[in-house]
Short mmCIF file of C-alpha atoms in Angstrom, two decimals:
data_model
loop_
_atom_site.label_atom_id
_atom_site.label_comp_id
_atom_site.label_asym_id
_atom_site.label_seq_id
_atom_site.Cartn_x
_atom_site.Cartn_y
_atom_site.Cartn_z
CA MET A 1 -48.80 -77.95 71.59
CA SER A 2 -45.53 -76.39 71.91
CA ASP A 3 -47.31 -72.85 71.87
CA ASP A 4 -48.81 -73.67 75.07
CA LYS A 5 -47.80 -70.53 77.73
CA PRO A 6 -47.66 -71.40 81.29
CA ILE A 7 -49.77 -69.33 83.73
CA ALA A 8 -46.72 -68.29 85.50
CA SER A 9 -42.91 -68.77 84.99
CA ASP A 10 -39.70 -68.66 86.93
CA LYS A 11 -38.25 -65.15 86.58
CA THR A 12 -35.12 -65.80 88.25
CA GLY A 13 -33.78 -68.36 85.40
CA VAL A 14 -32.56 -70.49 87.81
CA SER A 15 -31.75 -74.26 86.88
CA SER A 16 -29.82 -77.20 87.54
CA ALA A 17 -28.15 -79.32 84.80
CA ARG A 18 -29.30 -82.43 86.99
CA GLY A 19 -32.22 -82.80 89.34
CA THR A 20 -31.57 -84.54 92.62
CA ALA A 21 -34.53 -84.63 95.16
CA SER A 22 -33.29 -81.50 97.20
CA ASN A 23 -32.53 -79.73 94.07
CA ALA A 24 -36.18 -80.02 92.77
CA ASP A 25 -37.76 -79.14 96.12
CA SER A 26 -35.30 -75.82 96.32
CA ALA A 27 -36.25 -75.10 92.59
CA GLU A 28 -39.84 -74.85 93.15
CA ARG A 29 -41.42 -71.33 92.89
CA VAL A 30 -43.76 -70.38 95.27
CA SER A 31 -46.65 -67.91 94.08
CA GLU A 32 -48.24 -64.90 95.91
CA ASP A 33 -51.04 -66.93 96.80
CA GLY A 34 -49.16 -69.89 98.03
CA ASN A 35 -49.81 -72.09 94.79
CA ARG A 36 -46.66 -73.74 93.79
CA GLU A 37 -47.07 -73.23 89.76
CA THR A 38 -43.54 -74.42 88.76
CA VAL A 39 -40.91 -77.03 89.58
CA GLY A 40 -37.57 -75.55 88.34
CA SER A 41 -38.76 -74.14 85.10
CA VAL A 42 -41.20 -76.63 84.53
CA PRO A 43 -44.99 -75.28 84.64
CA LEU A 44 -47.72 -77.30 86.51
CA LEU A 45 -50.40 -75.71 84.85
CA TYR A 46 -50.66 -74.31 81.15
CA GLU A 47 -53.17 -71.60 80.34
CA PRO A 48 -55.18 -74.24 77.87
CA THR A 49 -55.35 -76.79 80.95
CA SER A 50 -56.24 -73.92 83.48
CA GLU A 51 -59.43 -72.63 81.35
CA ARG A 52 -60.96 -75.95 81.39
CA LEU A 53 -60.52 -76.93 84.84
CA ASP A 54 -62.62 -75.82 87.69
CA GLU A 55 -60.37 -74.64 91.11
CA ARG A 56 -60.24 -77.75 92.65
CA GLU A 57 -59.68 -79.72 89.46
CA GLN A 58 -56.59 -77.57 89.10
CA VAL A 59 -55.28 -78.30 92.60
CA ASP A 60 -55.92 -81.86 92.32
CA TYR A 61 -54.29 -82.07 88.88
CA ALA A 62 -51.03 -79.82 89.84
CA ALA A 63 -50.73 -81.93 92.82
CA LEU A 64 -50.29 -84.89 90.40
CA ARG A 65 -48.02 -83.03 87.75
CA ARG A 66 -45.43 -81.78 90.80
CA SER A 67 -45.02 -85.34 91.79
CA TRP A 68 -44.42 -86.49 88.32
CA ILE A 69 -42.14 -83.78 87.56
CA ARG A 70 -39.94 -83.75 90.77
CA TRP A 71 -39.50 -87.52 90.47
CA CYS A 72 -38.38 -87.25 86.75
CA LEU A 73 -35.85 -84.46 87.70
CA ALA A 74 -34.44 -86.60 90.34
CA LEU A 75 -34.76 -90.36 89.27
CA GLY A 76 -36.55 -90.25 85.99
CA LYS A 77 -33.86 -91.57 83.58
CA ASP A 78 -32.28 -94.09 85.78
CA PRO A 79 -34.31 -94.72 89.24
CA GLN A 80 -32.14 -97.64 90.20
CA HIS A 81 -29.00 -95.14 90.23
CA GLY A 82 -30.75 -92.09 90.98
CA ASP A 83 -30.03 -90.04 87.72
CA GLY A 84 -32.76 -87.74 86.74
CA TYR A 85 -33.45 -85.93 83.33
CA ALA A 86 -32.06 -82.92 82.01
CA GLU A 87 -34.85 -79.79 82.78
CA SER A 88 -35.22 -78.98 79.50
CA THR A 89 -35.99 -82.42 78.66
CA VAL A 90 -38.70 -82.34 81.14
CA ARG A 91 -40.14 -79.34 80.36
CA VAL A 92 -40.91 -80.45 76.48
CA ARG A 93 -42.53 -83.78 77.50
CA ALA A 94 -44.24 -82.45 80.43
CA ASN A 95 -46.10 -80.24 77.90
CA VAL A 96 -46.52 -83.37 75.79
CA VAL A 97 -48.31 -85.22 78.60
CA ASP A 98 -50.20 -81.92 79.63
CA GLY A 99 -51.91 -82.37 76.06
CA PHE A 100 -52.74 -86.29 76.07
CA PHE A 101 -54.36 -85.30 79.48
CA ARG A 102 -56.58 -83.04 77.66
CA TRP A 103 -56.97 -84.91 74.68
CA VAL A 104 -58.32 -87.50 77.44
CA TRP A 105 -60.63 -85.28 79.03
CA ASP A 106 -62.21 -84.44 75.65
CA ASP A 107 -63.58 -88.08 75.81
CA ARG A 108 -64.14 -88.96 79.28
CA GLY A 109 -64.09 -85.62 81.08
CA TYR A 110 -61.51 -84.70 84.24
CA THR A 111 -59.97 -87.75 85.45
CA THR A 112 -56.30 -88.41 86.63
CA GLN A 113 -56.86 -92.16 86.33
CA ILE A 114 -55.30 -92.61 82.92
CA THR A 115 -54.92 -96.19 81.85
CA HIS A 116 -52.45 -98.30 79.49
CA ASP A 117 -55.47 -98.13 76.76
CA ASP A 118 -55.74 -94.36 76.70
CA ALA A 119 -52.00 -94.25 76.03
CA ASP A 120 -52.59 -97.13 73.18
CA GLU A 121 -55.61 -95.22 71.61
CA TYR A 122 -53.55 -91.92 71.61
CA LEU A 123 -50.54 -93.22 69.84
CA ARG A 124 -53.00 -94.70 67.39
CA HIS A 125 -54.76 -91.04 67.13
CA LEU A 126 -51.32 -89.98 66.26
CA ALA A 127 -50.27 -92.46 63.60
CA PHE A 128 -53.58 -91.71 61.57
CA ASN A 129 -53.52 -88.17 61.92
CA ASP A 130 -51.01 -85.92 60.08
CA TYR A 131 -48.61 -85.13 62.79
CA SER A 132 -44.53 -85.11 62.22
CA GLN A 133 -42.72 -88.46 62.94
CA GLU A 134 -40.70 -86.70 65.28
CA HIS A 135 -43.88 -85.18 67.30
CA LYS A 136 -44.97 -89.11 67.32
CA LEU A 137 -41.94 -90.27 68.61
CA ASN A 138 -41.56 -87.53 71.28
CA ALA A 139 -45.19 -88.27 72.36
CA LEU A 140 -44.22 -92.00 72.67
CA LYS A 141 -41.33 -90.98 75.08
CA SER A 142 -43.12 -88.54 77.04
CA LEU A 143 -45.90 -91.30 77.85
CA GLN A 144 -43.08 -93.91 78.70
CA MET A 145 -41.43 -91.09 80.92
CA TYR A 146 -45.29 -90.92 82.73
CA PHE A 147 -45.99 -94.38 82.99
CA SER A 148 -42.40 -95.65 84.38
CA TRP A 149 -43.19 -93.08 87.24
CA LEU A 150 -46.64 -94.77 87.77
CA HIS A 151 -44.71 -98.15 87.94
CA HIS A 152 -41.73 -97.44 90.25
CA GLU A 153 -43.61 -94.78 92.68
CA LYS A 154 -47.32 -96.14 92.21
CA GLY A 155 -46.86 -99.51 91.96
CA GLN A 156 -48.56 -99.90 88.56
CA PRO A 157 -47.86 -102.78 86.04
CA PRO A 158 -45.27 -101.40 83.35
CA TRP A 159 -46.51 -99.95 79.94
CA GLU A 160 -45.84 -101.77 76.93
CA PRO A 161 -46.65 -99.64 73.90
CA GLU A 162 -48.49 -101.50 71.09
CA MET A 163 -47.01 -99.05 68.50
CA SER A 164 -43.69 -97.56 68.10
CA PHE A 165 -42.10 -95.05 66.06
CA SER A 166 -38.79 -94.98 64.08
CA GLN A 167 -36.40 -91.86 64.25
CA PRO A 168 -37.17 -89.80 60.96
CA ALA A 169 -34.39 -90.23 58.43
CA ARG A 170 -31.79 -87.57 58.06
CA ARG A 171 -31.07 -86.01 54.69
CA ASP A 172 -27.50 -87.50 53.64
CA ALA A 173 -26.81 -83.65 51.90
CA THR A 174 -26.49 -82.33 55.18
CA GLY A 175 -24.33 -84.66 56.98
CA ASP A 176 -24.53 -84.52 60.84
CA ALA A 177 -26.44 -81.51 60.95
CA PHE A 178 -28.87 -80.64 63.52
CA ASP A 179 -32.55 -80.24 62.65
CA GLN A 180 -35.03 -77.71 63.62
CA THR A 181 -36.23 -79.42 66.86
CA GLU A 182 -32.41 -80.55 67.93
CA GLN A 183 -31.54 -76.49 67.27
CA ARG A 184 -34.55 -75.71 69.79
CA GLN A 185 -33.02 -78.53 72.49
CA LEU A 186 -29.43 -76.97 72.08
CA ARG A 187 -31.09 -73.49 72.62
CA GLU A 188 -32.50 -74.77 75.88
CA ALA A 189 -29.54 -76.90 76.65
CA ALA A 190 -27.29 -73.88 76.71
CA LEU A 191 -29.49 -71.95 79.52
CA GLU A 192 -28.53 -75.59 81.66
CA TYR A 193 -24.91 -75.77 80.89
CA GLY A 194 -22.86 -75.18 83.62
CA SER A 195 -25.49 -73.66 85.53
CA ILE A 196 -25.99 -74.09 89.57
CA PRO A 197 -28.93 -73.43 91.96
CA HIS A 198 -29.52 -70.21 92.99
CA TYR A 199 -27.46 -69.38 96.05
CA SER A 200 -30.46 -68.70 98.20
CA ALA A 201 -32.55 -71.26 96.82
CA VAL A 202 -30.23 -74.40 98.65
CA ASP A 203 -29.75 -75.20 102.29
CA PRO A 204 -26.38 -74.67 104.20
CA ASP A 205 -25.58 -78.45 103.47
CA GLU A 206 -26.41 -78.36 99.63
CA ARG A 207 -24.48 -74.78 99.53
CA ALA A 208 -21.37 -76.66 101.06
CA THR A 209 -21.77 -79.33 98.21
CA TRP A 210 -21.96 -76.47 95.59
CA LYS A 211 -19.14 -74.79 97.34
CA ARG A 212 -16.96 -77.72 96.73
CA HIS A 213 -17.96 -77.85 93.31
CA LEU A 214 -17.11 -74.52 92.71
CA ALA A 215 -13.69 -74.61 94.32
CA GLN A 216 -12.50 -77.12 91.92
CA ARG A 217 -13.61 -75.51 88.78
CA TYR A 218 -12.31 -72.41 89.40
CA GLU A 219 -9.15 -74.12 91.33
CA LYS A 220 -9.39 -72.15 94.78
CA PRO A 221 -9.68 -72.55 98.13
CA MET A 222 -13.47 -73.49 99.41
CA ASP A 223 -13.42 -70.75 101.85
CA GLU A 224 -12.63 -68.29 99.12
CA VAL A 225 -15.44 -69.03 97.30
CA GLY A 226 -17.81 -66.30 97.20
CA LEU A 227 -21.18 -65.28 95.91
CA SER A 228 -19.21 -63.73 92.93
CA ASP A 229 -18.41 -67.13 92.12
CA TRP A 230 -21.59 -68.28 92.18
CA GLU A 231 -22.88 -65.82 90.24
CA ARG A 232 -20.21 -66.29 87.48
CA ALA A 233 -21.08 -69.94 87.26
CA ASN A 234 -24.53 -68.87 86.00
CA ASP A 235 -23.27 -65.99 83.45
CA TRP A 236 -24.76 -65.27 80.25
CA LYS A 237 -21.67 -66.50 78.25
CA TYR A 238 -22.77 -69.99 76.81
CA PRO A 239 -26.40 -68.97 76.10
CA SER A 240 -25.03 -65.61 74.20
CA LEU A 241 -22.13 -68.09 71.97
CA VAL A 242 -24.59 -70.86 71.57
CA TRP A 243 -27.21 -68.86 70.59
CA THR A 244 -25.30 -66.04 68.42
CA SER A 245 -23.81 -69.43 66.55
CA LEU A 246 -27.51 -70.64 65.93
CA ASP A 247 -29.06 -67.43 64.49
CA ALA A 248 -25.57 -66.80 62.54
CA ALA A 249 -24.30 -70.23 61.50
CA LEU A 250 -21.00 -69.26 63.39
CA ARG A 251 -18.10 -71.14 61.84
CA PRO A 252 -15.55 -72.21 64.63
CA THR A 253 -12.88 -69.80 63.15
CA GLU A 254 -15.71 -67.21 63.57
CA VAL A 255 -16.53 -67.91 67.14
CA ALA A 256 -12.32 -67.57 67.57
CA LYS A 257 -12.44 -64.21 66.10
CA ALA A 258 -15.37 -62.89 67.05
CA LYS A 259 -15.22 -59.25 68.49
CA THR A 260 -17.39 -56.76 70.63
CA SER A 261 -16.96 -54.45 67.88
CA TRP A 262 -19.09 -56.81 65.84
CA LEU A 263 -21.79 -56.07 67.74
CA GLU A 264 -24.99 -53.47 67.07
CA LEU A 265 -27.35 -54.73 69.64
CA ASP A 266 -29.38 -51.55 69.13
CA ARG A 267 -30.06 -52.95 65.47
CA GLN A 268 -29.97 -56.73 66.49
CA ARG A 269 -27.10 -57.62 64.07
CA LEU A 270 -23.61 -58.52 63.55
CA VAL A 271 -21.77 -56.27 61.62
CA ILE A 272 -18.52 -58.46 60.03
CA PRO A 273 -16.13 -56.12 58.44
CA LYS A 274 -13.62 -57.59 55.66
CA ALA A 275 -10.60 -57.42 57.78
CA ASP A 276 -12.29 -59.83 60.42
CA ASP A 277 -13.99 -62.01 57.55
CA VAL A 278 -12.61 -65.61 57.86
CA LYS A 279 -13.66 -66.48 54.36
CA THR A 280 -13.66 -63.72 51.77
CA LYS A 281 -11.35 -60.90 52.50
CA GLN A 282 -9.22 -62.36 49.56
CA ARG A 283 -11.94 -62.49 47.22
CA ASP A 284 -13.86 -59.32 48.04
CA GLN A 285 -12.02 -56.41 49.74
CA ARG A 286 -15.17 -54.23 49.44
CA ARG A 287 -17.48 -56.95 51.53
CA ARG A 288 -18.77 -56.79 55.10
CA TRP A 289 -21.53 -59.01 56.21
CA THR A 290 -24.70 -57.82 58.22
CA VAL A 291 -25.98 -60.98 60.08
CA ALA A 292 -29.28 -60.89 61.71
CA LEU A 293 -30.20 -61.63 65.10
CA THR A 294 -33.38 -62.95 67.17
CA GLU A 295 -34.74 -60.59 70.02
CA ARG A 296 -33.75 -63.64 72.66
CA THR A 297 -30.08 -63.94 71.09
CA THR A 298 -29.78 -59.87 71.27
CA GLU A 299 -30.70 -60.06 75.08
CA SER A 300 -28.52 -62.44 75.77
CA LEU A 301 -25.60 -60.64 74.09
CA ARG A 302 -26.38 -57.34 76.27
CA ARG A 303 -26.55 -59.42 79.46
CA TRP A 304 -23.16 -61.21 78.78
CA ILE A 305 -21.42 -57.65 77.58
CA ASP A 306 -22.56 -56.20 80.98
CA GLN A 307 -21.25 -59.41 82.84
CA ARG A 308 -18.05 -59.68 80.42
CA ALA A 309 -16.66 -56.47 81.99
CA CYS A 310 -16.19 -57.84 85.11
CA TYR A 311 -13.79 -60.67 84.36
CA GLU A 312 -9.88 -59.62 84.35
CA LYS A 313 -9.00 -61.95 81.26
CA TYR A 314 -11.36 -59.53 79.12
CA ALA A 315 -9.58 -56.22 80.31
CA ASP A 316 -7.29 -55.84 77.46
CA THR A 317 -8.59 -57.73 74.66
CA ASP A 318 -12.05 -57.22 72.51
CA ALA A 319 -12.62 -60.75 71.92
CA LEU A 320 -16.50 -61.46 72.32
CA TRP A 321 -15.50 -64.92 73.92
CA LEU A 322 -12.91 -66.52 75.64
CA THR A 323 -12.49 -70.11 77.33
CA ARG A 324 -12.01 -70.28 80.66
CA PHE A 325 -8.22 -70.89 80.15
CA GLY A 326 -8.11 -66.87 78.29
CA ASN A 327 -7.73 -68.85 75.13
CA PRO A 328 -9.79 -68.11 71.67
CA TYR A 329 -12.49 -70.96 71.28
CA GLY A 330 -10.87 -73.82 68.20
CA SER A 331 -12.65 -76.41 66.85
CA SER A 332 -11.73 -79.14 69.87
CA SER A 333 -13.36 -77.03 72.57
CA LEU A 334 -16.46 -76.04 70.32
CA LYS A 335 -16.73 -80.03 69.63
CA LYS A 336 -16.26 -80.38 73.29
CA LEU A 337 -19.05 -78.01 74.01
CA VAL A 338 -21.60 -79.16 71.49
CA GLU A 339 -21.05 -82.73 72.50
CA SER A 340 -22.00 -81.50 76.41
CA LEU A 341 -24.59 -79.88 75.26
CA CYS A 342 -26.17 -82.61 73.16
CA GLU A 343 -25.69 -84.75 76.22
CA ILE A 344 -28.06 -82.32 78.37
CA ALA A 345 -30.19 -81.97 75.85
CA GLU A 346 -30.84 -86.02 75.29
CA ILE A 347 -30.03 -85.57 71.56
CA ASP A 348 -28.91 -88.95 70.25
CA THR A 349 -25.26 -88.87 68.76
CA ARG A 350 -24.77 -92.42 68.18
CA ASN A 351 -23.93 -93.30 64.63
CA ARG A 352 -23.28 -89.69 64.29
CA SER A 353 -20.10 -87.02 63.78
CA VAL A 354 -21.31 -83.89 65.35
CA SER A 355 -19.23 -80.86 65.69
CA TRP A 356 -19.57 -77.10 65.64
CA TYR A 357 -20.06 -77.58 61.95
CA SER A 358 -23.37 -79.42 62.79
CA ILE A 359 -24.93 -76.49 63.88
CA ARG A 360 -24.04 -74.51 60.78
CA ARG A 361 -25.15 -76.88 58.53
CA GLY A 362 -28.44 -77.36 60.23
CA ILE A 363 -29.55 -73.56 60.22
CA VAL A 364 -28.61 -73.39 56.21
CA THR A 365 -30.65 -76.07 55.49
CA GLU A 366 -33.43 -74.83 57.55
CA MET A 367 -33.17 -71.45 56.21
CA VAL A 368 -33.12 -72.63 52.85
CA GLU A 369 -36.32 -74.41 53.00
CA GLU A 370 -37.90 -71.50 54.78
CA SER A 371 -36.72 -68.57 52.64
CA ASP A 372 -34.65 -68.91 49.70
CA LEU A 373 -31.23 -69.01 48.49
CA SER A 374 -30.10 -65.41 48.54
CA THR A 375 -31.27 -64.67 51.59
CA THR A 376 -29.90 -67.35 53.11
CA ALA A 377 -26.50 -67.03 51.68
CA GLU A 378 -26.50 -63.40 52.78
CA GLN A 379 -27.37 -64.45 56.60
CA VAL A 380 -24.43 -67.38 56.44
CA ARG A 381 -21.93 -65.47 54.47
CA HIS A 382 -21.73 -67.62 51.18
CA VAL A 383 -19.88 -65.31 48.69
CA ASP A 384 -20.99 -67.86 46.19
CA ILE A 385 -24.80 -68.91 46.05
CA ARG A 386 -23.84 -72.32 44.84
CA SER A 387 -22.50 -73.33 48.06
CA THR A 388 -25.83 -72.52 49.52
CA ALA A 389 -27.83 -74.15 46.57
CA ARG A 390 -25.84 -77.49 47.63
CA TYR A 391 -28.26 -77.42 51.10
CA ASP A 392 -31.45 -77.23 49.05
CA GLN A 393 -33.48 -79.94 50.25
CA VAL A 394 -36.72 -78.97 50.19
CA SER A 395 -39.18 -81.79 49.38
CA ASP A 396 -41.00 -82.84 46.52
CA ASP A 397 -44.49 -82.21 48.77
CA ARG A 398 -43.47 -78.76 49.39
CA ARG A 399 -42.62 -77.54 45.93
CA ARG A 400 -45.88 -79.31 44.93
CA ASP A 401 -47.78 -77.00 47.35
CA VAL A 402 -46.30 -74.09 45.79
CA LEU A 403 -47.46 -75.32 42.38
CA GLU A 404 -50.84 -75.61 43.70
CA ARG A 405 -50.52 -72.03 45.32
CA MET A 406 -49.75 -70.78 42.13
CA GLY A 407 -52.75 -72.09 40.39
#
């Protein structure tokens, strides 16, 4: 389901970290033919859904989705206190619910009259088939979000699921590492962190509210807040910092020492010279690390480099990222950042001690499982491959599959 592509997406990159009813309205995008296709960045229709519905069914289903998604963004998390879910959370769960609707249609044909029995039967379907524990739990939460809307807005009885799914067990050897699902959630949360609606997407009263927010944020009089401050609030510093750290498994000290000279964006990589290496320069004076970057991370860095040149605090330094006070990032400031990202992404951090190293540990673990020790060691800059081997948590089932393929 996660590979489904929306028919049209919002190209503006505009989002707000927490929805309000007015923000949900202003974030809605209108296509050329007048059909509203997204609420914020949450699609109303996906290609598989569009392909199986006729035009009138599409209009009917989109109207249902629009009402539900707007409610999730504005009120869904706590209807009593007007607290909505983060856009990244709604985007993921709206996709899951869309798949649930198609599953119902496979049996009954098109309908928007979804029942508690449908939901319970779907959970049984997931329980008895080869779906990950994470997907089962996500499906349960997504359906609870949908039926909560029906209860609060349509007066339907609350849904009490017949089944529940536990949180997947975490691997002790990796401590409080972020798993693959959480890494994707952090990537999306980085787009929302600190962001505000586009200047032209809000009415005068909302604009005044946001100007007061920016005046406090940048410690300047409200009447001096202009369009440049608005654009500054939505720059690419945080996405580039977080995404690069996810690709490269950057240590806190590497974030602090990162330089523009490390970037070889035409080749989609970082090159860390021996003089800048925080771990190996005393052991291997000949060494420099080349670290691969994904295309999306490379693009975020290109955009950040363009925007970075506009800020005075970067005028006399080649530091890639600085805090808003003009200082290099440290473990404390990065811990606060990752905690804020977890809050936006709704990653449960209870009984966990998350830090910036949680990103690195998770990336190393996933790379070892998906590739091999030597590839991982080079990407994450381990001089001694025994350091990488400590993250080898490949399951018995996976190793058994390899043996079966080998004959």
